[in-house]
XYZ file of C-alpha atoms in Angstrom:
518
model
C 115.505 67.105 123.322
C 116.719 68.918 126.244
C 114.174 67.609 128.701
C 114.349 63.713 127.016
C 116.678 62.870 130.356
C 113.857 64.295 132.560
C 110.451 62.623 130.988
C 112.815 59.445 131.056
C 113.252 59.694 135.039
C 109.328 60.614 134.741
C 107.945 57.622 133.070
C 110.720 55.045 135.320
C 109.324 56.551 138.420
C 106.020 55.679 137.144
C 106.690 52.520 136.330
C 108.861 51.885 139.743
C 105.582 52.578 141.770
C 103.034 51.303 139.854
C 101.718 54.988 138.805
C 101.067 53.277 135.534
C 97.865 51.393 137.012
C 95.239 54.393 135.782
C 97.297 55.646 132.732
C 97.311 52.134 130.848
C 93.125 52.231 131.271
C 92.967 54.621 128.627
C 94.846 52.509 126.090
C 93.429 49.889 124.207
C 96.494 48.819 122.575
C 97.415 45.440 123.486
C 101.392 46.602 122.573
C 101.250 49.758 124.756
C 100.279 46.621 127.646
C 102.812 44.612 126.337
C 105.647 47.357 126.028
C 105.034 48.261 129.790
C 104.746 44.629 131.007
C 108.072 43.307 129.271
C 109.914 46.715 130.990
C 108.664 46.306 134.157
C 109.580 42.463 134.617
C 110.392 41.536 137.887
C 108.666 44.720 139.426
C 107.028 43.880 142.883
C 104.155 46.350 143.956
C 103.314 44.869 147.607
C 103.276 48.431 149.005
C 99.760 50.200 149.375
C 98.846 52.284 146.332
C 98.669 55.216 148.612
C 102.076 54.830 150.006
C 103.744 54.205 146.425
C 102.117 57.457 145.160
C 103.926 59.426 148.225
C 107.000 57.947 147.112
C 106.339 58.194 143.677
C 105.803 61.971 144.266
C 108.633 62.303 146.634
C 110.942 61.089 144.430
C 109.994 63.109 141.057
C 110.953 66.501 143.055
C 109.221 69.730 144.932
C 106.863 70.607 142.181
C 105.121 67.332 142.302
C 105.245 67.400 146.117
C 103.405 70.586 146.084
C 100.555 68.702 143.734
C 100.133 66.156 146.386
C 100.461 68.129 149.070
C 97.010 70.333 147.385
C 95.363 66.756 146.569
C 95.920 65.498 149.841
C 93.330 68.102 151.473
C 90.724 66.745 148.329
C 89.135 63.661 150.463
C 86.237 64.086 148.373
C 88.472 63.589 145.459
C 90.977 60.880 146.540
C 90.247 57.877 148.396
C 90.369 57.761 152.196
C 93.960 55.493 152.151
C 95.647 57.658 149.352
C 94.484 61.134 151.024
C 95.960 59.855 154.322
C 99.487 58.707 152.829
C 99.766 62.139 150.835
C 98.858 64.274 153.731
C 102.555 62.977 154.856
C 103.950 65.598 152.075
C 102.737 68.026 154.074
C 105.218 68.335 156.898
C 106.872 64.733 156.492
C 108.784 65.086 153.581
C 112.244 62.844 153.976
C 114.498 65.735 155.592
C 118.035 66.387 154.445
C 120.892 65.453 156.860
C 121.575 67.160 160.233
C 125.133 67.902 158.936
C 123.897 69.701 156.376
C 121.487 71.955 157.811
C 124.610 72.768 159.899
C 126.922 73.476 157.286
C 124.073 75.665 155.638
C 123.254 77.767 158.820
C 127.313 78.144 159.286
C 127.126 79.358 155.763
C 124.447 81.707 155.510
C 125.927 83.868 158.688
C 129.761 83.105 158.450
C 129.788 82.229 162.089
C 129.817 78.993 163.979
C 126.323 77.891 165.248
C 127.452 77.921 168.597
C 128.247 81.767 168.174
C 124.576 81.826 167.209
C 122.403 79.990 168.920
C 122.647 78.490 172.816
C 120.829 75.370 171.840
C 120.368 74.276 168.322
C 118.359 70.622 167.711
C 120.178 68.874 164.644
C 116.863 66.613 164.324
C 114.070 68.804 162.390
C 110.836 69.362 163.655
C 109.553 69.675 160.109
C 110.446 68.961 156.413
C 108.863 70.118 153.654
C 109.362 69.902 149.582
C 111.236 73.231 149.796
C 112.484 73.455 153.618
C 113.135 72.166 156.558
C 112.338 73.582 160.323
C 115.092 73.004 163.112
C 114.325 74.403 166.996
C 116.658 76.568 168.363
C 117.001 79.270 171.413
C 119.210 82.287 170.902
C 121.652 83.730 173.241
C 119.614 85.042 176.729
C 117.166 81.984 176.240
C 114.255 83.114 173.073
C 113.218 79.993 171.801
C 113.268 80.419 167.507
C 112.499 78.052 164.570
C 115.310 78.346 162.045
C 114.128 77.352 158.841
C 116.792 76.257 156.009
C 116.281 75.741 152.392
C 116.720 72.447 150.900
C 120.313 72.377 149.115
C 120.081 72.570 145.559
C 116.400 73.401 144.959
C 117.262 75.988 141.918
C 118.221 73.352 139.973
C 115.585 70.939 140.378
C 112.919 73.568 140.123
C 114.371 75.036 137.049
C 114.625 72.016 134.992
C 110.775 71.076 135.898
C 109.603 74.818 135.378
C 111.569 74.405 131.893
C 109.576 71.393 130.995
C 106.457 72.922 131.862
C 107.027 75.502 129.748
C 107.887 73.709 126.775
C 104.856 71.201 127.514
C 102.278 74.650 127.630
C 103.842 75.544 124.913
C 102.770 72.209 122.553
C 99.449 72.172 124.215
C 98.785 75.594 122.655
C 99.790 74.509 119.745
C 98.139 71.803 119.380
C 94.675 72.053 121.458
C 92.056 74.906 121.118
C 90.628 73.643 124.559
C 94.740 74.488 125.383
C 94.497 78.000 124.100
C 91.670 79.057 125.832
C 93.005 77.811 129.369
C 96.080 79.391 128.880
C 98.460 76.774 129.819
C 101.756 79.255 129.182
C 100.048 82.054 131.148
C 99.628 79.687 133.909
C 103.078 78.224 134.008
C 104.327 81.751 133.903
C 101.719 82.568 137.188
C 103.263 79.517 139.012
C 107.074 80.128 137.801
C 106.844 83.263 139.469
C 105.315 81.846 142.705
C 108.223 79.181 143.388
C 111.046 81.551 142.683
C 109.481 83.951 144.945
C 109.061 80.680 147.698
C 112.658 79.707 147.269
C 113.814 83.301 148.396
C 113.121 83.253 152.383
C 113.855 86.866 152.686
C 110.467 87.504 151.215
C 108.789 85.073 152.970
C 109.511 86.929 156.120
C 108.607 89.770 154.763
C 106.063 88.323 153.431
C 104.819 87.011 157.020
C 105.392 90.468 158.758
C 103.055 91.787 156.335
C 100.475 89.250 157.156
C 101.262 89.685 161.120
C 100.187 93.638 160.996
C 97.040 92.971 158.995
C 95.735 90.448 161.324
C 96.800 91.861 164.402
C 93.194 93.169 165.470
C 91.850 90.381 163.860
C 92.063 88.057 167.088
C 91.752 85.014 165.186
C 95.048 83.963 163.724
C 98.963 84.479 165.229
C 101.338 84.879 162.847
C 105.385 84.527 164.052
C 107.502 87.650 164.324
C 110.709 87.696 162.476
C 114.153 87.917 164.276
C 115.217 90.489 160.904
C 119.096 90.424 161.856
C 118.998 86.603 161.507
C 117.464 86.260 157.957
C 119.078 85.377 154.903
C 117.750 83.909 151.237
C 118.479 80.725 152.374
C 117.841 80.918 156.267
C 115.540 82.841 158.069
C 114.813 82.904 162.286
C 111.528 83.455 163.731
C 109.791 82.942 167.245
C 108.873 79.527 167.501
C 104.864 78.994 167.685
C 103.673 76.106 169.575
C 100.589 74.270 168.688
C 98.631 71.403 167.687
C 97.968 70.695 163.923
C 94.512 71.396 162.366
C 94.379 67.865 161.029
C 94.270 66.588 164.759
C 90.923 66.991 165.455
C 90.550 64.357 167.947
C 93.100 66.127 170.147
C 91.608 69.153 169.393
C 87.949 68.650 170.484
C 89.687 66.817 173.947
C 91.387 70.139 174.354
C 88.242 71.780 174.068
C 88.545 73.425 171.208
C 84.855 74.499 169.220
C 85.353 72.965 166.086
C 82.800 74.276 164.164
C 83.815 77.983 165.647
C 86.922 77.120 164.178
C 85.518 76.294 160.764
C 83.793 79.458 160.654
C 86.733 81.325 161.470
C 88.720 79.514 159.111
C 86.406 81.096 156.576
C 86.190 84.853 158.372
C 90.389 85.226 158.289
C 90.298 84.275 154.502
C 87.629 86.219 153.241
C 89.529 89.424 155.469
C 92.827 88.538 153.751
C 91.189 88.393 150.172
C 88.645 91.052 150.268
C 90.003 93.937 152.827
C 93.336 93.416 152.260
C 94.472 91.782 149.015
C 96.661 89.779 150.768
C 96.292 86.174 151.307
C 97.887 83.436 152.745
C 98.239 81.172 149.853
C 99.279 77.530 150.667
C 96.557 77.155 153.625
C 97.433 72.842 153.867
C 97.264 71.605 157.112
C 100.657 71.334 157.162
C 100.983 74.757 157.277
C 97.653 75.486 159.670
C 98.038 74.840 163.285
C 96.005 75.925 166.514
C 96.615 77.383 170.174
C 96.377 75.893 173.061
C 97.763 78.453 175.500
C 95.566 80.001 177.730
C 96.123 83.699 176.433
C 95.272 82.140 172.641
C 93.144 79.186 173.211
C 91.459 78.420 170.311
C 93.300 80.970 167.658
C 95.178 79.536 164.318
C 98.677 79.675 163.875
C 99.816 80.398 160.212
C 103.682 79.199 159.336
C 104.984 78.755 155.707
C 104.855 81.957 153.996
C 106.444 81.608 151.082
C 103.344 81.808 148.740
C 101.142 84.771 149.245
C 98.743 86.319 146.831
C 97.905 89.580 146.056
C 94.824 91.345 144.363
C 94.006 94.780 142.982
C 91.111 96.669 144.019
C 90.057 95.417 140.314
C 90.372 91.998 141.224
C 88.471 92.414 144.394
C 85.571 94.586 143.327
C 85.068 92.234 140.257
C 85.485 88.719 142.801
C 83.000 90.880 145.176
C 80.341 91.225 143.396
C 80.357 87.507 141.699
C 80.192 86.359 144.965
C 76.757 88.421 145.984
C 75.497 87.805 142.412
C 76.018 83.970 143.522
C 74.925 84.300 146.738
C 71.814 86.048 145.615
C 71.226 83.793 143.079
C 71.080 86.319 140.584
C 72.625 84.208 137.484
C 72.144 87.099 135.072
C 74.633 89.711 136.669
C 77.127 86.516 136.743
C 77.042 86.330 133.302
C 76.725 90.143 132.727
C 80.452 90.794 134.395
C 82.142 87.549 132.819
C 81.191 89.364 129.549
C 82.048 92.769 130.734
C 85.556 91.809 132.432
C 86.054 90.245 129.269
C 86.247 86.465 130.315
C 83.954 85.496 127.163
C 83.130 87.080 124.124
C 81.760 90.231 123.765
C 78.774 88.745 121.498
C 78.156 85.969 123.897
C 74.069 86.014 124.757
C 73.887 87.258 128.352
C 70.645 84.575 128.759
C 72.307 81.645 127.314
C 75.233 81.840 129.858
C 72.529 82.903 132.331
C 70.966 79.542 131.852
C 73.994 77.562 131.868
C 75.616 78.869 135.078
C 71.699 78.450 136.737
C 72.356 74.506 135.526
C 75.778 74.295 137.238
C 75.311 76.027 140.909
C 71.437 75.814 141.529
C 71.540 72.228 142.574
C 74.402 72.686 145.406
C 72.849 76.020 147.321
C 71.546 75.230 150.665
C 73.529 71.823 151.212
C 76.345 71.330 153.372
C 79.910 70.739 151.949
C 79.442 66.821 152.561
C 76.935 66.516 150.198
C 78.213 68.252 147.555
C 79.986 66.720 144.978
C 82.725 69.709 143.535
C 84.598 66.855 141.157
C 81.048 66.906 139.073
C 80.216 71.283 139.822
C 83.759 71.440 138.328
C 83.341 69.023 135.080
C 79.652 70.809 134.766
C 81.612 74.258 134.736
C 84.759 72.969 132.375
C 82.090 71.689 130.327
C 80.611 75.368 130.366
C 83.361 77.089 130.413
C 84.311 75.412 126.678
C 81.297 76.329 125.339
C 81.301 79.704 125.891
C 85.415 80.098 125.483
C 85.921 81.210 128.957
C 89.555 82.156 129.401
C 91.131 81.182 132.219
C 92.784 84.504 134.337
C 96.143 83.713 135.459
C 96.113 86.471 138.072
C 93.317 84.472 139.785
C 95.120 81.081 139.845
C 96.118 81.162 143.660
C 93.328 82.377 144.854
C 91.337 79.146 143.174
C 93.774 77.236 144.780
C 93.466 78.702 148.278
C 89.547 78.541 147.829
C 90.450 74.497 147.425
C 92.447 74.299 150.865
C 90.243 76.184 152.021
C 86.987 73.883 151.689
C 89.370 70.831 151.988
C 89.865 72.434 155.917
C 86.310 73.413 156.012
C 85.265 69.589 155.140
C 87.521 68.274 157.717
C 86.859 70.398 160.803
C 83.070 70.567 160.142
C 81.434 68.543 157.280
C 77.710 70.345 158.280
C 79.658 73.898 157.437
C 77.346 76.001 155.255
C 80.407 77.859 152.785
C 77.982 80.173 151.470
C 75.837 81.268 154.561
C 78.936 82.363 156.536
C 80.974 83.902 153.773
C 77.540 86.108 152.377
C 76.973 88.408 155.135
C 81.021 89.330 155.549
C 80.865 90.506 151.845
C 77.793 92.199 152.482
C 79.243 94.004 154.948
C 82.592 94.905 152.801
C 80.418 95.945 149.805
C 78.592 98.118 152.246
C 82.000 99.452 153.234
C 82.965 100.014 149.649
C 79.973 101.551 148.320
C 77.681 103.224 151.130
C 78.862 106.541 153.156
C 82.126 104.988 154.809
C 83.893 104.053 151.472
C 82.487 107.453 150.455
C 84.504 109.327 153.362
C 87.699 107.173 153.442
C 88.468 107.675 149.411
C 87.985 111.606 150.161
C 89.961 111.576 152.585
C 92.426 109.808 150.212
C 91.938 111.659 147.348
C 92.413 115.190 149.112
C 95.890 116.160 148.506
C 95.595 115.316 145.217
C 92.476 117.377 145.081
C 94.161 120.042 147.008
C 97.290 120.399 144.414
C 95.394 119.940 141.444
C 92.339 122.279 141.890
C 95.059 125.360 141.601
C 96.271 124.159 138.497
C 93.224 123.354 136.393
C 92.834 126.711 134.789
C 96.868 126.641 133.843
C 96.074 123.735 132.390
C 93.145 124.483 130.582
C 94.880 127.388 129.141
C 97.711 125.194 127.961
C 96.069 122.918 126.099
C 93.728 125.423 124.434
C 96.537 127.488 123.340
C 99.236 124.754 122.392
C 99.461 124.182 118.232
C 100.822 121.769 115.660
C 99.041 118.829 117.785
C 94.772 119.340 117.755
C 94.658 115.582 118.007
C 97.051 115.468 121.219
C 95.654 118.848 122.527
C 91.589 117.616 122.366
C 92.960 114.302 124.243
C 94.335 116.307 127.371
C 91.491 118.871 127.302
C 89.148 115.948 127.635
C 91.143 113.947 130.292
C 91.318 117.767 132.088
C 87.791 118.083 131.965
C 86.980 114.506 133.099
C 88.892 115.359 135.811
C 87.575 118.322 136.708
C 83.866 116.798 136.345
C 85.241 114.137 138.872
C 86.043 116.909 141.151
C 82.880 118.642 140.935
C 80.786 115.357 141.483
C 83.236 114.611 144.715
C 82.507 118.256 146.383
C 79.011 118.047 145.358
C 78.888 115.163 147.779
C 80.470 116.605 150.337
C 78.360 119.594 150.510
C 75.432 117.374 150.328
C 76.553 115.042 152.956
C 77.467 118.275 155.134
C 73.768 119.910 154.303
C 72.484 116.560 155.421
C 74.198 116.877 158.476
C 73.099 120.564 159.108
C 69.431 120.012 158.340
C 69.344 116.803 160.259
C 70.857 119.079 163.379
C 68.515 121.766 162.754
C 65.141 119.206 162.340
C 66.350 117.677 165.696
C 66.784 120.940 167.388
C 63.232 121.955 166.692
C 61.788 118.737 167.724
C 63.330 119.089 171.350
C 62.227 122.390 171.453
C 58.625 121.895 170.603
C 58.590 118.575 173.184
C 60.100 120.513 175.974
């Protein structure tokens, strides 16, 4: 009963803009028609259906912004007119007054903005479900962006989080498709996320991180953060200048490469996932700009970094090799590691699920993103997915996401782009790195002074656990871990003395053969 106010303002925005048009075709009932038609009397829907669905969405709060602002990039989802009204969430969201943003800036550093800034612009350059962007310069003429959070955002986020809670909750309950997708796990995952967004002091940490990893990159300029002017609730950066990704016209006049940019699009997110664990995580055009300075012609500008996902080296070695076992075709390690990580039954039949993922992806290799259809891959794979009681990972949800904006981009800037061909030889190269002699080197190199304190030790320890009593059970557990350990140890060295024997006899082999040619 808590949340009966809220799913009443839910179902009266719906009816206000029409959003009722697609529910009612799934009732029959001639009352459920008759209910809605006798409540909505006098309603007048002369706006476009695109344009009432932004304001529908506008009006119902940031978490439903966000969802258009993700289904906007979907063209092959939504029609043309609805995709171009809802990519208007993106950076076009109705701002808050100038007075405000004032007051809130005042607020956040207890000084006047005059004692702040030289030049502040009251109109905003950008507004967004969760903040809005003014442009300022500071005091001996740096030119910032000063971003402010919308006023009273807690609130509204923690009465929708609530009722997504309660709602995963019944599904649970009440669904076994609900169980197995986790709904609760999920709505945990994405709790987490917003709270994290509506705290900007993490977001510019957040986007210094991001700036160090792809500074040798060359491919994407992230803003440096003026640190003595950042606050939860207002945050100063250098201001970027640059045209927006969904302006390709302008783009391609400026003469940017547009399909370079497509395939670079795809490098900087694969290096984010897979060598760093560390990616940019709302990648909508909003958010996505491009250079057209001389000194960075043709590099993306990333802003908005207020959702950024991480994975473990778990995450990426098991992502890593599903992608080659895609790329490679090889449908039986695919369903080897979904049953190994755990994401289906142990019992499952490794050639059943074989055959079933072969069904979904086999018809969309080789074809370029405009002919494939991903609303039917994805009802092939949900269909899969409930047949072999796939659960859903909720550690993995942003990175689907991202991998959605992604090819949303990728479809826009160059509709011929091959996804797989240009992401397949990148991991090659990475699982090269992890496995071959380099990965080899770098984790000894990481693992010495551990190696270097713990070799002393192991007969001390060996010793204790031999002679300790009263506890056989706990005793035969640390001998074994002690012994794994040292047999990890042993292998290690082994490898280095190999690898340094290698080295020698290759010297020695080369030496003789210039000898015997001179």
């Amino acid at each position: 009963m808590r949340h009966f106010g809220r799913l009443v303002f839910i179902v009266v925005i719906v009816l206000r803009f029409g959003l009722d048009e697609v529910a009612l075709s799934a009732f029959r009932q001639r009352w459920v028609r008759a209910l809605v038609r006798v409540v909505t009397v006098g309603r007048r829907l002369d706006a476009p259906r695109g344009q009432r669905l932004r304001q529908g969405l506008e009006r119902l709060g940031p978490i439903f912004v966000k969802f258009g602002q993700v289904l906007s990039t979907r063209r092959d989802l939504t029609p043309p007119d609805v995709a171009d009204e809802l990519a208007k969430l993106q950076d076009r969201v109705p701002p808050f007054p100038a007075a405000t943003a004032r007051v809130l800036v005042e607020r956040a550093f207890g000084r006047p903005i005059e004692a702040l800034f030289e030049q502040f612009d009251a109109e905003p350059v950008a507004s967004a479900s969760i903040a809005q962007v003014h442009f300022a310069r500071l005091k001996g003429g740096r030119e910032v962006a000063v971003k402010v959070l919308r006023p009273g955002m807690l609130a509204a986020i923690e009465q929708d989080l609530t009722l997504l809670h309660t709602l995963a909750r019944w599904v649970e309950r009440l669904s076994a498709d609900g169980r197995r997708l986790r709904p609760r796990d999920v709505v945990a995952e994405f709790d987490a996320y917003l709270h994290d967004e509506l705290d900007l002091v993490r977001e510019a940490a957040n986007a210094a991180q991001l700036r160090r990893n792809m500074a040798g990159l060359d491919l994407v300029l992230v803003p440096e953060m003026i640190w003595e002017l950042c606050t939860e609730s207002v945050i100063v950066m250098e201001r970027m200048r640059g045209v927006p990704i969904s302006q390709i016209e302008r783009l391609c006049e400026a003469g940017v490469d547009i399909r370079k940019l497509a395939r670079d699009g795809v490098t900087i997110f694969f290096t984010q996932v897979f060598r760093d664990g560390f990616f940019h995580a709302d990648m909508h055009p909003g958010n996505i700009q491009v250079s057209l300075d001389a000194e960075t012609f043709g590099r993306y500008i990333a802003l908005d970094f207020g959702i950024i996902g991480t994975l473990t080296e778990t995450d990426k070695q098991y992502l890593a090799h599903n992608f080659i076992a895609f790329f490679r075709r090889d449908y039986k390690r695919v369903a080897e590691l979904h049953i190994e990580s755990g994401w289906v039954p142990a019992g499952t039949r490794v050639d059943a699920l074989e055959s079933a993922i072969r069904a979904v992806c086999e018809p969309h290799f080789d074809r370029p993103l405009k002919d494939i259809s991903l609303g039917q891959v994805l009802l092939r794979l949900f269909q899969t997915s409930r047949r072999f009681n796939v659960r859903i990972q909720p550690q993995l949800v942003l990175l689907q996401k991202t991998l959605l904006n992604v090819e949303g981009l990728g479809r826009q800037l160059d509709p011929e782009l091959d996804l797989w061909s240009t992401a397949k030889p990148f991991l090659e190269r990475w699982m090269d790195e992890q496995v071959g002699w380099r990965g080899l080197m770098e984790r000894l190199q990481q693992e010495a002074p551990r190696y270097a304190q713990l070799l002393p030790q192991l007969p001390r320890l060996v010793h204790q656990a031999l002679e300790r009593g009263g506890a056989p059970a706990e005793s035969a557990v640390l001998l074994a871990a002690v012994l794994s350990e040292q047999r990890r140890t042993r292998r290690l060295l082994q490898a280095v003395l190999w690898l340094a024997c290698g080295f020698v006899l290759g010297a020695l082999v080369m030496r003789a053969a210039l000898r015997w040619v001179h």
